[in-house]
């Protein structure tokens, strides 16, 4: 049979059969075959809307690097026998002016 699921805090009286396939039903038609489970569409649509309509990006350059850097450094850490590596602070502030590269300290 199908996998079963039970939520302890959902007032369920018995386990329920669950179909574990992920099918997004609210995606626009043009998103359905865009790749990566429709995720590619949303990245490109956000960029399109920012350029054509002047809407704000959800991810600015700082949010993007703050998301990517830990993954990149995790792989680097593995290559260095799991050595702890510091994720730099990329946003400008009291210690670093906008446009300057982050330092090790």
Short mmCIF file of C-alpha atoms in Angstrom, two decimals, residues 3 5 8 21-22 27 35 38 40 45 51 56 78 81-84 89 93-94 97-98 102 104:
data_model
loop_
_atom_site.label_atom_id
_atom_site.label_comp_id
_atom_site.label_asym_id
_atom_site.label_seq_id
_atom_site.Cartn_x
_atom_site.Cartn_y
_atom_site.Cartn_z
CA UNK A 3 2.94 5.25 2.85
CA UNK A 5 1.17 9.48 7.92
CA UNK A 8 -0.22 13.83 16.59
CA UNK A 21 4.39 12.98 -5.30
CA UNK A 22 4.98 16.69 -5.47
CA UNK A 27 2.08 27.35 -10.97
CA UNK A 35 12.98 23.07 -15.03
CA UNK A 38 9.23 25.01 -11.87
CA UNK A 40 13.65 28.27 -12.71
CA UNK A 45 10.14 36.01 -13.70
CA UNK A 51 13.76 45.06 -15.12
CA UNK A 56 12.26 44.91 -5.95
CA UNK A 78 35.51 19.08 3.55
CA UNK A 81 39.65 17.62 6.53
CA UNK A 82 36.61 19.44 7.96
CA UNK A 83 38.62 22.48 9.02
CA UNK A 84 36.27 25.19 10.40
CA UNK A 89 30.53 39.44 6.54
CA UNK A 93 29.29 48.43 7.90
CA UNK A 94 31.51 50.12 10.47
CA UNK A 97 32.99 50.41 3.31
CA UNK A 98 30.72 49.46 0.42
CA UNK A 102 35.80 41.40 3.16
CA UNK A 104 39.83 37.71 7.32
#
